[in-house]
Amino acid sequence: MKRTSALNAAVLLLALPFAAAAHHGWSEYDSGKPLKLTGRIAESGYEHPHGHAQLEVPGKTWRVILAPPSRMERRGLEKGMLKPGASVTVEGYPNRDKPEELRAERIIVNGKTIELR
């Protein structure tokens, strides 16, 4: 029993650097170029590690990276508020290498502003 626990602990310790590397940092987003987009949600996901939405604005569809679901819920952004067809305004920063991606700092839904960071 002790040997199995020790082996499990060793495997977990070895896996930690890979888990940390899998989560990207925010440096890939350009905070010097803030954007404010208003459009309709075409699709959304409310899963870990971050929620996301496809936001259709005139001439372009953006992939919007949101906060983790637990943070969104604590701050009042419920899953049902991100349903397809909902009109939202998102403020955030574009990805430096993916011109269709935006990291959201805040989102305005139904007249309510929710801070995501």
PDB file of C-alpha atoms in Angstrom:
ATOM      1  CA  MET A   1       0.000   0.000   0.000  1.00  0.00           C
ATOM      2  CA  LYS A   2       2.781   2.454   0.906  1.00  0.00           C
ATOM      3  CA  ARG A   3       4.635   1.651  -2.288  1.00  0.00           C
ATOM      4  CA  THR A   4       1.543   2.446  -4.402  1.00  0.00           C
ATOM      5  CA  SER A   5       1.064   5.772  -2.611  1.00  0.00           C
ATOM      6  CA  ALA A   6       4.715   6.672  -3.125  1.00  0.00           C
ATOM      7  CA  LEU A   7       4.491   5.746  -6.814  1.00  0.00           C
ATOM      8  CA  ASN A   8       1.332   7.854  -7.245  1.00  0.00           C
ATOM      9  CA  ALA A   9       3.002  10.810  -5.549  1.00  0.00           C
ATOM     10  CA  ALA A  10       6.066  10.490  -7.801  1.00  0.00           C
ATOM     11  CA  VAL A  11       3.929  10.375 -10.940  1.00  0.00           C
ATOM     12  CA  LEU A  12       2.020  13.453  -9.782  1.00  0.00           C
ATOM     13  CA  LEU A  13       5.231  15.383  -9.125  1.00  0.00           C
ATOM     14  CA  LEU A  14       6.559  14.485 -12.562  1.00  0.00           C
ATOM     15  CA  ALA A  15       3.317  15.601 -14.224  1.00  0.00           C
ATOM     16  CA  LEU A  16       3.194  19.054 -12.600  1.00  0.00           C
ATOM     17  CA  PRO A  17       5.629  20.784 -14.980  1.00  0.00           C
ATOM     18  CA  PHE A  18       3.638  19.520 -17.973  1.00  0.00           C
ATOM     19  CA  ALA A  19       0.355  20.758 -16.513  1.00  0.00           C
ATOM     20  CA  ALA A  20       1.871  24.179 -15.857  1.00  0.00           C
ATOM     21  CA  ALA A  21       3.251  24.377 -19.381  1.00  0.00           C
ATOM     22  CA  ALA A  22      -0.103  23.427 -20.878  1.00  0.00           C
ATOM     23  CA  HIS A  23      -1.725  26.533 -19.406  1.00  0.00           C
ATOM     24  CA  HIS A  24      -0.679  29.464 -21.543  1.00  0.00           C
ATOM     25  CA  GLY A  25       0.370  32.776 -20.097  1.00  0.00           C
ATOM     26  CA  TRP A  26      -1.344  36.026 -20.970  1.00  0.00           C
ATOM     27  CA  SER A  27       1.758  37.467 -22.674  1.00  0.00           C
ATOM     28  CA  GLU A  28       0.448  36.234 -26.029  1.00  0.00           C
ATOM     29  CA  TYR A  29      -2.195  38.985 -25.855  1.00  0.00           C
ATOM     30  CA  ASP A  30      -1.352  42.600 -26.689  1.00  0.00           C
ATOM     31  CA  SER A  31      -2.496  44.761 -23.757  1.00  0.00           C
ATOM     32  CA  GLY A  32      -1.332  47.823 -25.685  1.00  0.00           C
ATOM     33  CA  LYS A  33      -4.188  47.387 -28.174  1.00  0.00           C
ATOM     34  CA  PRO A  34      -7.438  47.280 -26.206  1.00  0.00           C
ATOM     35  CA  LEU A  35     -10.543  46.391 -28.205  1.00  0.00           C
ATOM     36  CA  LYS A  36     -14.238  46.860 -27.547  1.00  0.00           C
ATOM     37  CA  LEU A  37     -16.456  44.648 -29.695  1.00  0.00           C
ATOM     38  CA  THR A  38     -20.235  44.391 -29.808  1.00  0.00           C
ATOM     39  CA  GLY A  39     -21.901  41.489 -31.518  1.00  0.00           C
ATOM     40  CA  ARG A  40     -23.902  38.303 -31.161  1.00  0.00           C
ATOM     41  CA  ILE A  41     -22.753  35.044 -29.645  1.00  0.00           C
ATOM     42  CA  ALA A  42     -22.729  32.272 -32.238  1.00  0.00           C
ATOM     43  CA  GLU A  43     -21.439  29.582 -29.888  1.00  0.00           C
ATOM     44  CA  SER A  44     -20.105  29.379 -26.351  1.00  0.00           C
ATOM     45  CA  GLY A  45     -18.454  26.969 -23.946  1.00  0.00           C
ATOM     46  CA  TYR A  46     -18.435  27.157 -20.191  1.00  0.00           C
ATOM     47  CA  GLU A  47     -15.732  24.643 -19.364  1.00  0.00           C
ATOM     48  CA  HIS A  48     -12.296  24.586 -17.768  1.00  0.00           C
ATOM     49  CA  PRO A  49      -9.719  25.947 -17.922  1.00  0.00           C
ATOM     50  CA  HIS A  50     -11.450  28.968 -19.536  1.00  0.00           C
ATOM     51  CA  GLY A  51     -14.854  29.638 -20.963  1.00  0.00           C
ATOM     52  CA  HIS A  52     -15.016  30.807 -24.559  1.00  0.00           C
ATOM     53  CA  ALA A  53     -17.408  32.294 -27.088  1.00  0.00           C
ATOM     54  CA  GLN A  54     -17.566  32.834 -30.812  1.00  0.00           C
ATOM     55  CA  LEU A  55     -18.577  36.472 -31.234  1.00  0.00           C
ATOM     56  CA  GLU A  56     -19.952  37.581 -34.588  1.00  0.00           C
ATOM     57  CA  VAL A  57     -19.321  41.248 -35.328  1.00  0.00           C
ATOM     58  CA  PRO A  58     -19.763  42.926 -38.711  1.00  0.00           C
ATOM     59  CA  GLY A  59     -17.158  41.452 -41.057  1.00  0.00           C
ATOM     60  CA  LYS A  60     -15.522  39.028 -38.617  1.00  0.00           C
ATOM     61  CA  THR A  61     -16.037  36.242 -36.104  1.00  0.00           C
ATOM     62  CA  TRP A  62     -13.847  36.397 -32.997  1.00  0.00           C
ATOM     63  CA  ARG A  63     -12.887  33.583 -30.640  1.00  0.00           C
ATOM     64  CA  VAL A  64     -13.207  35.185 -27.215  1.00  0.00           C
ATOM     65  CA  ILE A  65     -11.311  33.621 -24.312  1.00  0.00           C
ATOM     66  CA  LEU A  66     -13.219  34.179 -21.066  1.00  0.00           C
ATOM     67  CA  ALA A  67     -12.411  33.529 -17.401  1.00  0.00           C
ATOM     68  CA  PRO A  68     -12.642  30.132 -15.690  1.00  0.00           C
ATOM     69  CA  PRO A  69     -16.290  29.126 -15.081  1.00  0.00           C
ATOM     70  CA  SER A  70     -15.975  29.349 -11.294  1.00  0.00           C
ATOM     71  CA  ARG A  71     -14.828  32.990 -11.529  1.00  0.00           C
ATOM     72  CA  MET A  72     -17.559  33.865 -14.019  1.00  0.00           C
ATOM     73  CA  GLU A  73     -20.200  32.394 -11.713  1.00  0.00           C
ATOM     74  CA  ARG A  74     -18.829  34.210  -8.641  1.00  0.00           C
ATOM     75  CA  ARG A  75     -18.959  37.489 -10.537  1.00  0.00           C
ATOM     76  CA  GLY A  76     -22.494  36.961 -11.835  1.00  0.00           C
ATOM     77  CA  LEU A  77     -21.976  35.628 -15.379  1.00  0.00           C
ATOM     78  CA  GLU A  78     -24.162  32.538 -15.473  1.00  0.00           C
ATOM     79  CA  LYS A  79     -23.862  29.964 -18.242  1.00  0.00           C
ATOM     80  CA  GLY A  80     -27.315  30.804 -19.628  1.00  0.00           C
ATOM     81  CA  MET A  81     -26.277  34.404 -20.258  1.00  0.00           C
ATOM     82  CA  LEU A  82     -23.872  33.236 -22.995  1.00  0.00           C
ATOM     83  CA  LYS A  83     -26.439  31.469 -25.143  1.00  0.00           C
ATOM     84  CA  PRO A  84     -26.251  31.728 -28.938  1.00  0.00           C
ATOM     85  CA  GLY A  85     -27.987  34.833 -30.220  1.00  0.00           C
ATOM     86  CA  ALA A  86     -27.270  36.912 -27.110  1.00  0.00           C
ATOM     87  CA  SER A  87     -26.017  40.410 -27.824  1.00  0.00           C
ATOM     88  CA  VAL A  88     -22.880  41.259 -25.839  1.00  0.00           C
ATOM     89  CA  THR A  89     -20.062  43.767 -25.695  1.00  0.00           C
ATOM     90  CA  VAL A  90     -16.612  42.447 -24.896  1.00  0.00           C
ATOM     91  CA  GLU A  91     -13.581  44.497 -23.908  1.00  0.00           C
ATOM     92  CA  GLY A  92     -10.176  42.880 -24.058  1.00  0.00           C
ATOM     93  CA  TYR A  93      -6.928  42.355 -25.891  1.00  0.00           C
ATOM     94  CA  PRO A  94      -6.140  40.675 -29.224  1.00  0.00           C
ATOM     95  CA  ASN A  95      -3.838  37.694 -29.509  1.00  0.00           C
ATOM     96  CA  ARG A  96      -0.498  38.698 -31.035  1.00  0.00           C
ATOM     97  CA  ASP A  97      -0.376  35.672 -33.377  1.00  0.00           C
ATOM     98  CA  LYS A  98      -4.039  34.745 -33.889  1.00  0.00           C
ATOM     99  CA  PRO A  99      -5.835  37.727 -35.422  1.00  0.00           C
ATOM    100  CA  GLU A 100      -9.253  36.208 -34.704  1.00  0.00           C
ATOM    101  CA  GLU A 101      -8.701  35.691 -30.955  1.00  0.00           C
ATOM    102  CA  LEU A 102      -9.369  38.065 -28.056  1.00  0.00           C
ATOM    103  CA  ARG A 103      -8.815  37.677 -24.299  1.00  0.00           C
ATOM    104  CA  ALA A 104     -11.783  39.253 -22.537  1.00  0.00           C
ATOM    105  CA  GLU A 105     -11.242  41.558 -19.577  1.00  0.00           C
ATOM    106  CA  ARG A 106     -14.931  42.322 -19.164  1.00  0.00           C
ATOM    107  CA  ILE A 107     -18.217  41.467 -20.812  1.00  0.00           C
ATOM    108  CA  ILE A 108     -21.482  43.374 -20.881  1.00  0.00           C
ATOM    109  CA  VAL A 109     -24.589  41.196 -21.085  1.00  0.00           C
ATOM    110  CA  ASN A 110     -28.177  42.399 -20.582  1.00  0.00           C
ATOM    111  CA  GLY A 111     -26.836  45.793 -19.462  1.00  0.00           C
ATOM    112  CA  LYS A 112     -24.709  44.189 -16.729  1.00  0.00           C
ATOM    113  CA  THR A 113     -20.908  44.627 -16.770  1.00  0.00           C
ATOM    114  CA  ILE A 114     -18.949  41.644 -15.448  1.00  0.00           C
ATOM    115  CA  GLU A 115     -15.222  41.978 -14.756  1.00  0.00           C
ATOM    116  CA  LEU A 116     -13.474  38.752 -15.784  1.00  0.00           C
ATOM    117  CA  ARG A 117      -9.881  39.346 -14.674  1.00  0.00           C
TER     118      ARG A 117
END
